[in-house]
């Protein structure tokens, strides 16, 4: 796979350097750790801090979601690998305003250990109250009885949005956590993979999939899904994805939802809109109201082909969080 | 026998070298089970350790400091899941050596027992989960048993390394139960676990380093 880069070893650091130089009004890099970025805020706040983070290679996640109404800081890991506790602790120290900090991250072994260690250090050495919200939206990654084993994928965007809005509204840390966990509980994602990505350091494809094949339920690091099969039409694929979501989380007629159709990296917006079109058809045929929709590349896997559909079943409070304004380099909502 | 800080430093440097040599092979193993970066991840971590060894730690004479700094450096550089696991291992090993006036056979037996117990406590993986613990737990158990019988560290670690290698090889037939590869189900069978492979290789490097320095001191 061809990539525009210099030394493969430096891709993450050079990416961060470019990002902070490109958006100096939004983010700054901490002197204490080059993998630690925080939002530039014009005004003083005493709100709860929201910290996100994870591996690189998912751009615009997670750096792109640091800004007003979303996250206050991000810890950036190596490609598809959790950040170490160091940058997490540095961001935590910086964004704590005495109200505590909420960590939001996906349910992966590395993230659980590194964010867990960072939370312990922040509590022990810095006396900062830290709460953790672990995202588990991927329906395909474990059966319903083992929901705690599910991976976090694109739905993390909704959870970050909910936490960011709640924090901005001045909620206590307990309430920010309550809202974020509630958003995670009502968010489900199903993805489909069409082609692999390749890690910059190895240049090798992350998995094999024939030209006419697709894989349902593929993870966003190329983890295998639940079923490999012949490539189908966009409508057929969306039918399957939405069916699996609704089987897992029934939504009644008259309910309102937020929908995210997310590209994994090399999927065009054209394809994503075609997919969204079908999602809308299915939901409106069931009299489910789309309260707000998001279509684009929100959480990618380098140049992986494919997309995911996320649906969040909203109550009034969660709808309010989804509607709250946000201003980040990669995501603006008024 | 005593193992000096110079030898311990040599062990760490030899690991750096071994990882560079094995990098592609470890990635290849990982491509069948994970996202294919285990060799790269280990390399990033151990290169950071090398920088410490050649810089701030160049004159360090304390194995406790060497081991704990190696662990913390590795963690800072990689994060990931191996970061906290190896960091905990090296730091717990360091703790086991702390305060001992002579780093004799018993001290090094205790070092590796604490190392393995630390990794297991952090990662919570069991024997048979198809992880690095499938190399480390058999090595630990062999080390403890052999040391009890022989009272000789070199002999015991030699047997322990064999157990680690056998353990790593045995992961081939296992169903993955931890981490990303656990989603593979049946498809994980047939591929040897890269984490177990590199863990066994690190123990082997330790054995070879210690053995060759024993020969040097005899000759």
Coordinates of C-alpha atoms in Angstrom, one line a residue:
Chain A
X1 CA 0.0 0.0 0.0
X2 CA 1.3 3.4 -1.0
X3 CA 1.2 6.1 1.7
X4 CA 2.5 9.7 1.9
X5 CA 4.8 9.6 4.8
X6 CA 8.4 10.1 5.9
X7 CA 9.8 7.6 8.4
X8 CA 7.1 5.1 9.4
X9 CA 8.3 5.3 13.0
X10 CA 7.3 9.0 13.1
X11 CA 3.9 9.0 11.6
X12 CA 2.0 9.6 14.8
X13 CA 4.2 12.4 16.1
X14 CA 4.3 14.1 12.7
X15 CA 0.5 13.8 12.4
X16 CA 0.0 15.5 15.8
X17 CA 2.5 18.2 14.9
X18 CA 0.6 19.0 11.7
X19 CA -2.7 18.9 13.5
X20 CA -1.8 21.3 16.3
X21 CA -0.2 23.7 13.8
X22 CA -3.3 23.5 11.6
X23 CA -5.8 24.3 14.4
X24 CA -4.0 26.5 16.9
X25 CA -7.3 28.2 17.9
X26 CA -8.7 24.8 18.9
X27 CA -6.0 22.6 20.4
X28 CA -2.6 22.8 22.0
X29 CA 0.0 20.2 22.7
X30 CA 1.2 19.9 26.3
X31 CA 4.8 20.5 27.0
X32 CA 4.8 17.7 29.5
X33 CA 3.9 15.1 26.9
X34 CA 3.7 15.4 23.1
X35 CA 0.9 12.8 22.9
X36 CA -1.3 15.0 25.2
X37 CA -3.6 17.6 23.6
X38 CA -6.1 19.9 25.2
X39 CA -8.7 22.3 24.0
X40 CA -7.9 26.0 23.8
X41 CA -10.6 27.7 25.8
X42 CA -11.0 31.5 25.7
X43 CA -13.1 31.6 28.9
X44 CA -12.5 30.3 32.4
X45 CA -14.6 27.3 33.3
X46 CA -15.2 25.2 36.3
X47 CA -16.9 22.4 34.4
X48 CA -16.2 18.6 34.6
X49 CA -13.4 17.6 32.3
X50 CA -14.0 15.2 29.5
X51 CA -11.1 13.2 28.3
X52 CA -11.1 10.9 25.2
X53 CA -8.3 8.8 23.6
X54 CA -7.2 5.7 21.9
X55 CA -5.0 4.5 19.1
X56 CA -4.1 6.6 16.1
X57 CA -5.4 5.6 12.7
X58 CA -9.1 6.4 13.4
X59 CA -8.9 10.1 12.3
X60 CA -10.8 12.3 12.8
X61 CA -11.3 10.4 16.0
X62 CA -10.2 11.1 18.6
X63 CA -8.2 14.3 18.2
X64 CA -10.8 15.8 15.9
X65 CA -13.4 15.8 18.7
X66 CA -11.5 18.1 21.1
X67 CA -13.4 21.4 21.4
X68 CA -16.4 23.2 22.7
X69 CA -19.3 20.8 23.5
X70 CA -17.2 17.7 23.0
X71 CA -13.9 16.7 24.7
X72 CA -11.5 18.9 26.7
X73 CA -8.5 16.8 25.9
X74 CA -7.2 13.7 24.2
X75 CA -4.4 11.2 24.7
X76 CA -3.1 9.9 21.5
X77 CA -1.7 6.3 21.1
X78 CA 0.4 4.6 18.5
X79 CA -1.4 3.2 15.5
X80 CA -4.4 1.1 16.7
X81 CA -2.8 0.9 20.2
X82 CA -3.9 2.5 23.4
X83 CA -2.0 5.5 24.7
X84 CA 0.2 4.9 27.7
X85 CA -0.9 6.3 31.1
X86 CA 1.6 9.3 30.8
X87 CA -0.3 11.4 28.3
X88 CA -3.6 10.4 29.9
X89 CA -2.4 11.6 33.3
X90 CA -1.0 14.9 31.9
X91 CA -4.3 15.7 30.1
X92 CA -6.2 14.8 33.2
X93 CA -4.1 17.3 35.3
X94 CA -4.7 20.0 32.8
X95 CA -8.4 19.7 32.3
X96 CA -9.4 19.2 35.9
X97 CA -11.1 22.3 37.2
X98 CA -11.8 20.7 40.6
X99 CA -14.9 19.0 39.4
X100 CA -13.2 15.8 38.3
X101 CA -12.6 14.3 34.9
X102 CA -14.5 11.7 32.9
X103 CA -12.5 9.3 30.7
X104 CA -14.3 7.9 27.7
X105 CA -12.7 5.0 25.7
X106 CA -13.5 1.9 23.9
X107 CA -13.6 -1.6 25.4
X108 CA -10.2 -3.0 24.4
X109 CA -7.7 -4.8 26.6
X110 CA -5.0 -2.2 26.1
X111 CA -7.3 0.8 26.7
X112 CA -8.7 -0.8 29.9
X113 CA -5.3 -1.3 31.3
X114 CA -3.7 2.0 30.3
X115 CA -6.7 4.2 31.2
X116 CA -7.2 2.2 34.4
X117 CA -3.6 2.8 35.4
X118 CA -3.9 6.5 34.6
X119 CA -7.1 6.8 36.6
X120 CA -5.3 5.2 39.6
X121 CA -2.3 7.6 39.2
X122 CA -4.5 10.6 38.9
X123 CA -6.4 9.7 42.1
X124 CA -3.3 8.6 44.0
X125 CA -0.8 11.3 43.1
X126 CA -2.9 14.2 41.9
X127 CA -6.0 13.7 44.0
X128 CA -8.3 14.2 41.0
X129 CA -11.6 12.5 40.9
X130 CA -11.8 10.3 37.8
X131 CA -14.8 8.4 36.5
X132 CA -14.7 6.1 33.5
X133 CA -17.2 5.4 30.8
X134 CA -16.4 2.4 28.6
X135 CA -18.0 2.3 25.2
X136 CA -19.5 -1.0 24.0
X137 CA -21.7 -0.3 21.0
X138 CA -20.5 -3.0 18.5
X139 CA -23.3 -5.5 18.3
X140 CA -21.2 -8.0 16.3
X141 CA -18.5 -8.3 18.8
X142 CA -20.3 -10.3 21.4
X143 CA -23.8 -11.7 22.0
X144 CA -26.3 -9.7 24.0
X145 CA -25.7 -11.8 27.1
X146 CA -22.1 -10.8 27.1
X147 CA -22.6 -7.1 26.4
X148 CA -19.7 -6.2 28.7
X149 CA -17.4 -7.9 26.2
X150 CA -18.5 -5.7 23.2
X151 CA -16.0 -3.4 21.5
X152 CA -16.5 0.3 21.2
X153 CA -16.5 1.6 17.7
X154 CA -18.2 4.6 15.9
X155 CA -20.9 5.0 18.6
X156 CA -18.2 6.5 20.8
X157 CA -19.0 9.7 18.9
X158 CA -22.5 9.8 20.4
X159 CA -21.1 9.0 23.9
X160 CA -18.5 11.8 23.7
X161 CA -21.2 14.2 22.4
X162 CA -23.5 13.4 25.3
X163 CA -20.7 13.7 27.9
X164 CA -19.4 16.9 26.3
X165 CA -22.8 18.5 26.2
X166 CA -23.6 17.5 29.8
X167 CA -20.3 18.9 31.0
X168 CA -20.8 22.1 29.2
X169 CA -24.3 22.5 30.7
X170 CA -22.6 22.4 34.1
X171 CA -23.7 18.9 35.2
X172 CA -21.9 17.3 38.2
X173 CA -19.5 14.5 37.4
X174 CA -22.1 12.0 38.6
X175 CA -24.6 13.3 36.1
X176 CA -22.1 13.6 33.2
X177 CA -21.3 9.9 33.8
X178 CA -25.0 9.0 34.1
X179 CA -25.8 10.7 30.8
X180 CA -22.7 9.2 29.0
X181 CA -23.5 5.7 30.2
X182 CA -27.1 6.1 29.3
X183 CA -26.1 7.1 25.8
X184 CA -23.8 4.1 25.5
X185 CA -26.6 1.8 26.7
X186 CA -28.9 3.0 23.9
X187 CA -26.3 3.1 21.1
X188 CA -25.8 0.1 18.8
X189 CA -23.5 -0.2 15.8
X190 CA -23.1 -2.7 13.0
X191 CA -20.3 -2.5 10.4
X192 CA -19.4 -4.0 7.2
X193 CA -15.9 -4.4 5.8
X194 CA -15.0 -4.4 2.1
X195 CA -11.3 -4.1 2.0
X196 CA -8.4 -4.1 4.4
X197 CA -6.2 -1.3 5.6
X198 CA -2.4 -1.6 6.0
X199 CA -0.3 -0.4 9.0
X200 CA 2.2 2.3 8.0
X201 CA 5.0 0.4 9.7
X202 CA 4.5 -2.9 8.0
X203 CA 2.7 -1.9 4.8
X204 CA 0.9 -5.3 4.9
X205 CA -2.8 -5.7 4.6
X206 CA -4.5 -6.3 7.9
X207 CA -6.7 -9.1 6.6
X208 CA -7.6 -10.9 3.3
X209 CA -10.9 -10.3 1.6
X210 CA -11.5 -11.2 -2.1
X211 CA -12.6 -8.6 -4.6
X212 CA -16.2 -9.8 -4.5
X213 CA -16.4 -10.4 -0.8
X214 CA -17.6 -8.5 2.2
X215 CA -17.5 -9.2 6.0
X216 CA -20.3 -8.3 8.2
X217 CA -19.5 -7.1 11.7
X218 CA -15.8 -6.4 11.0
X219 CA -14.0 -4.5 13.8
X220 CA -12.4 -1.2 13.2
X221 CA -8.9 -2.6 13.5
X222 CA -9.7 -5.3 10.9
X223 CA -10.8 -7.8 13.5
X224 CA -12.8 -10.5 11.8
X225 CA -16.6 -10.1 11.9
X226 CA -19.3 -12.7 12.2
X227 CA -19.9 -13.6 8.6
X228 CA -18.0 -13.4 5.4
X229 CA -20.0 -13.5 2.1
X230 CA -20.5 -12.3 -1.4
X231 CA -20.7 -8.5 -1.7
X232 CA -24.3 -7.4 -1.9
X233 CA -26.0 -4.2 -2.9
X234 CA -26.0 -1.2 -0.6
X235 CA -29.7 -1.7 0.3
X236 CA -29.2 -5.4 1.1
X237 CA -26.2 -4.6 3.3
X238 CA -28.0 -1.8 5.1
X239 CA -31.1 -4.0 5.6
X240 CA -28.9 -6.6 7.3
X241 CA -27.1 -4.1 9.5
X242 CA -30.2 -2.3 10.7
X243 CA -32.0 -5.6 11.2
X244 CA -29.2 -6.8 13.5
X245 CA -29.4 -3.5 15.4
X246 CA -33.1 -3.6 15.9
X247 CA -33.0 -7.3 16.9
X248 CA -30.5 -6.3 19.6
X249 CA -32.3 -3.1 20.7
X250 CA -36.0 -3.0 19.8
X251 CA -37.2 0.5 19.0
X252 CA -40.9 1.3 19.1
X253 CA -43.0 3.2 16.6
X254 CA -42.9 6.9 17.6
X255 CA -39.5 6.7 19.2
X256 CA -36.8 9.1 18.1
X257 CA -33.2 8.2 17.3
X258 CA -29.9 9.6 16.2
X259 CA -28.2 7.9 13.2
X260 CA -24.6 7.9 12.2
X261 CA -23.5 6.4 8.9
X262 CA -19.7 6.2 9.3
X263 CA -17.2 5.6 6.6
X264 CA -14.1 3.5 7.6
X265 CA -11.6 5.4 5.5
X266 CA -11.8 4.7 1.8
X267 CA -15.6 4.7 1.4
X268 CA -16.9 7.6 -0.5
X269 CA -19.5 10.0 0.7
X270 CA -21.6 8.9 -2.3
X271 CA -21.8 5.4 -0.9
X272 CA -22.5 6.7 2.6
X273 CA -25.4 8.8 1.4
X274 CA -26.8 5.8 -0.5
X275 CA -26.6 3.8 2.7
X276 CA -28.2 6.6 4.8
X277 CA -31.0 6.7 2.2
X278 CA -31.8 3.1 3.0
X279 CA -31.5 3.6 6.8
X280 CA -34.0 6.4 6.5
X281 CA -36.4 4.3 4.4
X282 CA -36.3 1.4 7.0
X283 CA -36.8 3.7 10.0
X284 CA -39.6 5.8 8.6
X285 CA -41.4 2.6 7.4
X286 CA -41.4 1.7 11.1
X287 CA -42.5 5.1 12.1
X288 CA -39.2 5.7 13.9
X289 CA -38.3 9.4 13.9
X290 CA -34.7 10.4 13.0
X291 CA -34.1 13.3 15.4
X292 CA -30.7 14.1 14.0
X293 CA -28.4 12.4 11.4
X294 CA -24.7 12.3 10.9
X295 CA -23.1 11.0 7.7
X296 CA -19.4 11.0 6.9
X297 CA -16.1 9.7 8.2
X298 CA -16.2 10.1 11.9
X299 CA -14.2 7.2 13.1
X300 CA -12.0 5.5 10.4
X301 CA -9.6 2.6 10.2
X302 CA -6.8 4.1 8.0
X303 CA -7.9 3.3 4.4
X304 CA -10.2 0.4 5.3
X305 CA -13.2 0.0 3.0
X306 CA -16.6 -0.3 4.4
X307 CA -18.9 1.5 6.7
X308 CA -20.9 1.2 9.9
X309 CA -24.4 2.2 10.9
X310 CA -25.0 3.4 14.5
X311 CA -28.4 4.1 16.0
X312 CA -29.0 5.7 19.3
X313 CA -32.5 5.5 20.9
X314 CA -33.1 8.9 22.4
X315 CA -35.1 10.1 25.4
X316 CA -35.7 13.8 25.8
X317 CA -32.5 14.3 27.9
X318 CA -30.3 12.5 25.4
X319 CA -31.9 14.4 22.5
X320 CA -31.0 17.6 24.2
X321 CA -27.4 16.4 24.4
X322 CA -27.4 15.4 20.7
X323 CA -28.8 18.9 19.8
X324 CA -26.2 20.8 21.9
X325 CA -23.8 23.0 20.0
X326 CA -20.3 21.8 19.3
X327 CA -17.2 23.4 17.8
X328 CA -14.3 21.1 17.1
X329 CA -11.9 21.2 14.2
X330 CA -13.5 18.1 12.7
X331 CA -17.1 18.6 13.8
X332 CA -19.2 21.7 14.1
X333 CA -22.8 21.9 15.1
X334 CA -24.9 24.9 15.7
Chain B
X1 CA 25.8 -17.2 41.3
X2 CA 25.5 -13.5 41.2
X3 CA 24.3 -11.5 38.3
X4 CA 25.7 -8.0 38.1
X5 CA 24.1 -4.8 36.8
X6 CA 26.4 -5.1 33.8
X7 CA 25.0 -8.5 32.9
X8 CA 21.5 -7.3 33.5
X9 CA 22.1 -4.4 31.2
X10 CA 23.5 -6.7 28.6
X11 CA 20.4 -8.9 28.9
X12 CA 18.2 -5.8 28.1
X13 CA 20.5 -4.8 25.2
X14 CA 20.3 -8.4 23.9
X15 CA 16.5 -8.2 24.0
X16 CA 16.6 -5.1 21.9
X17 CA 18.7 -6.9 19.4
X18 CA 16.5 -10.0 19.4
X19 CA 13.4 -8.0 18.9
X20 CA 14.9 -6.2 15.9
X21 CA 15.7 -9.6 14.4
X22 CA 12.3 -11.1 15.2
X23 CA 10.3 -8.1 14.4
X24 CA 8.9 -9.2 11.0
X25 CA 8.3 -12.7 12.2
X26 CA 6.3 -11.5 15.2
X27 CA 4.2 -9.2 12.9
X28 CA 3.6 -12.1 10.6
X29 CA 2.3 -14.2 13.5
X30 CA 0.1 -11.3 14.7
X31 CA -1.3 -10.8 11.2
X32 CA -3.1 -14.1 11.6
X33 CA -4.5 -13.2 15.0
X34 CA -4.5 -9.5 15.5
X35 CA -3.7 -6.4 13.6
X36 CA -0.2 -7.5 12.7
X37 CA 1.8 -5.1 14.7
X38 CA 3.2 -7.1 17.6
X39 CA 6.8 -6.9 16.3
X40 CA 6.5 -3.2 15.6
X41 CA 5.1 -2.5 19.0
X42 CA 7.8 -4.5 20.7
X43 CA 10.4 -2.7 18.6
X44 CA 9.1 0.7 19.5
X45 CA 9.2 -0.1 23.2
X46 CA 12.6 -1.8 23.2
X47 CA 14.2 0.9 21.1
X48 CA 13.0 3.4 23.8
X49 CA 14.6 1.2 26.4
X50 CA 17.9 1.1 24.4
X51 CA 17.9 4.9 24.4
X52 CA 17.7 4.9 28.2
X53 CA 20.4 2.3 28.5
X54 CA 22.8 4.2 26.3
X55 CA 21.9 7.5 27.9
X56 CA 20.6 8.1 31.4
X57 CA 21.2 4.5 32.5
X58 CA 24.7 4.1 31.0
X59 CA 26.4 4.2 34.3
X60 CA 23.6 2.7 36.4
X61 CA 24.8 0.0 38.8
X62 CA 21.5 -0.9 40.3
X63 CA 19.5 -3.8 38.9
X64 CA 16.4 -2.5 40.7
X65 CA 16.7 0.8 38.9
X66 CA 17.5 -0.8 35.6
X67 CA 14.5 -3.1 35.7
X68 CA 12.0 -0.6 36.9
X69 CA 13.2 2.1 34.5
X70 CA 13.1 -0.3 31.6
X71 CA 9.5 -1.2 32.5
X72 CA 8.4 2.4 32.8
X73 CA 10.2 3.4 29.6
X74 CA 8.6 0.6 27.6
X75 CA 5.1 1.5 28.9
X76 CA 5.6 5.2 28.0
X77 CA 6.7 4.3 24.5
X78 CA 4.0 1.8 23.6
X79 CA 0.9 1.9 25.7
X80 CA -1.0 -0.8 23.9
X81 CA -1.7 -3.9 25.9
X82 CA 1.9 -5.2 26.1
X83 CA 2.9 -1.8 27.7
X84 CA 1.2 -2.2 31.0
X85 CA 1.9 -6.0 31.0
X86 CA 5.7 -5.8 30.6
X87 CA 5.9 -2.6 32.7
X88 CA 4.2 -4.4 35.6
X89 CA 6.5 -7.4 35.1
X90 CA 9.7 -5.4 35.1
X91 CA 8.6 -3.3 38.0
X92 CA 7.5 -6.2 40.1
X93 CA 10.7 -8.0 39.3
X94 CA 12.6 -4.9 40.5
X95 CA 10.6 -4.8 43.7
X96 CA 11.6 -8.4 44.4
X97 CA 15.3 -7.5 44.1
X98 CA 14.9 -4.3 46.2
X99 CA 16.8 -4.3 49.5
X100 CA 18.7 -7.5 48.8
X101 CA 22.4 -7.1 49.4
X102 CA 23.4 -10.0 47.2
X103 CA 21.6 -10.8 43.9
X104 CA 22.2 -14.5 44.2
X105 CA 20.3 -17.5 42.8
X106 CA 17.3 -17.0 45.1
X107 CA 17.0 -13.4 44.3
X108 CA 16.8 -14.1 40.5
X109 CA 14.4 -16.9 41.0
X110 CA 12.2 -14.5 43.0
X111 CA 12.7 -11.8 40.3
X112 CA 11.1 -14.0 37.6
X113 CA 8.4 -15.3 39.8
X114 CA 7.4 -11.7 40.7
X115 CA 7.7 -10.7 37.1
X116 CA 5.3 -13.4 35.9
X117 CA 2.9 -12.9 38.8
X118 CA 2.8 -9.2 38.1
X119 CA 2.0 -9.7 34.4
X120 CA -0.8 -12.1 35.3
X121 CA -2.3 -9.8 37.9
X122 CA -2.3 -7.0 35.4
X123 CA -3.7 -8.9 32.4
X124 CA -5.9 -11.4 34.3
X125 CA -5.3 -14.1 31.6
X126 CA -5.3 -17.7 32.5
X127 CA -3.4 -20.7 31.2
X128 CA -4.9 -21.8 28.0
X129 CA -6.3 -18.4 26.9
X130 CA -3.7 -18.2 24.1
X131 CA -1.7 -15.2 25.4
X132 CA 1.8 -14.6 26.7
X133 CA 0.8 -16.3 29.9
X134 CA 0.9 -19.6 28.1
X135 CA 4.7 -19.1 27.9
X136 CA 5.1 -17.3 31.3
X137 CA 3.0 -19.5 33.6
X138 CA 4.7 -22.8 32.7
X139 CA 8.1 -21.1 32.9
X140 CA 7.3 -19.8 36.4
X141 CA 6.1 -23.1 37.6
X142 CA 9.1 -25.0 36.2
X143 CA 11.4 -22.4 37.7
X144 CA 9.9 -22.8 41.2
X145 CA 9.8 -26.6 41.1
X146 CA 13.3 -27.0 39.6
X147 CA 14.8 -24.5 42.0
X148 CA 13.3 -26.3 45.0
X149 CA 15.0 -29.5 43.8
X150 CA 18.2 -28.2 42.4
X151 CA 18.8 -24.9 44.3
X152 CA 20.6 -23.8 41.2
X153 CA 19.3 -20.9 39.3
X154 CA 21.0 -21.5 35.9
X155 CA 19.8 -25.1 35.7
X156 CA 16.3 -24.1 36.8
X157 CA 16.0 -21.2 34.4
X158 CA 17.2 -23.4 31.6
X159 CA 14.4 -25.8 32.3
X160 CA 12.0 -22.9 32.7
X161 CA 12.9 -21.5 29.2
X162 CA 12.2 -24.9 27.7
X163 CA 8.7 -24.8 29.4
X164 CA 8.2 -21.3 28.0
X165 CA 9.0 -22.4 24.5
X166 CA 6.8 -25.5 24.8
X167 CA 4.1 -23.3 26.2
X168 CA 4.4 -20.8 23.3
X169 CA 4.3 -23.7 20.8
X170 CA 1.2 -25.1 22.5
X171 CA -0.7 -21.9 21.8
X172 CA -1.0 -23.0 18.2
X173 CA -3.8 -25.4 19.0
X174 CA -5.6 -23.1 21.4
X175 CA -8.7 -21.1 20.9
X176 CA -8.1 -17.4 21.6
X177 CA -10.0 -16.1 24.7
X178 CA -8.4 -12.7 25.3
X179 CA -8.0 -9.4 23.4
X180 CA -8.8 -8.8 19.8
X181 CA -8.1 -12.3 18.6
X182 CA -10.8 -13.7 20.9
X183 CA -13.3 -12.6 18.3
X184 CA -11.8 -15.1 15.8
X185 CA -13.2 -18.1 17.5
X186 CA -12.3 -21.3 15.6
X187 CA -10.3 -19.3 13.1
X188 CA -7.7 -18.6 15.8
X189 CA -6.7 -22.3 15.9
X190 CA -3.5 -23.1 14.0
X191 CA -1.7 -19.8 14.6
X192 CA 0.9 -19.5 17.4
X193 CA 0.4 -16.6 19.7
X194 CA 2.9 -13.8 19.0
X195 CA 2.8 -12.5 22.6
X196 CA 3.7 -16.0 23.9
X197 CA 6.4 -16.3 21.3
X198 CA 8.1 -13.0 22.2
X199 CA 7.7 -13.7 26.0
X200 CA 9.5 -17.1 25.6
X201 CA 12.2 -15.4 23.4
X202 CA 12.9 -12.8 26.1
X203 CA 13.4 -15.5 28.7
X204 CA 15.7 -17.3 26.3
X205 CA 17.7 -14.2 25.9
X206 CA 18.0 -13.9 29.6
X207 CA 19.3 -17.5 29.9
X208 CA 21.8 -17.0 27.1
X209 CA 23.1 -13.8 28.5
X210 CA 23.6 -15.2 31.9
X211 CA 25.1 -18.4 30.6
X212 CA 27.6 -16.7 28.4
X213 CA 28.7 -14.4 31.2
X214 CA 29.2 -17.5 33.4
X215 CA 31.4 -19.0 30.7
X216 CA 33.3 -15.8 30.4
X217 CA 34.0 -15.6 34.1
X218 CA 35.2 -19.3 34.1
X219 CA 37.5 -18.9 31.2

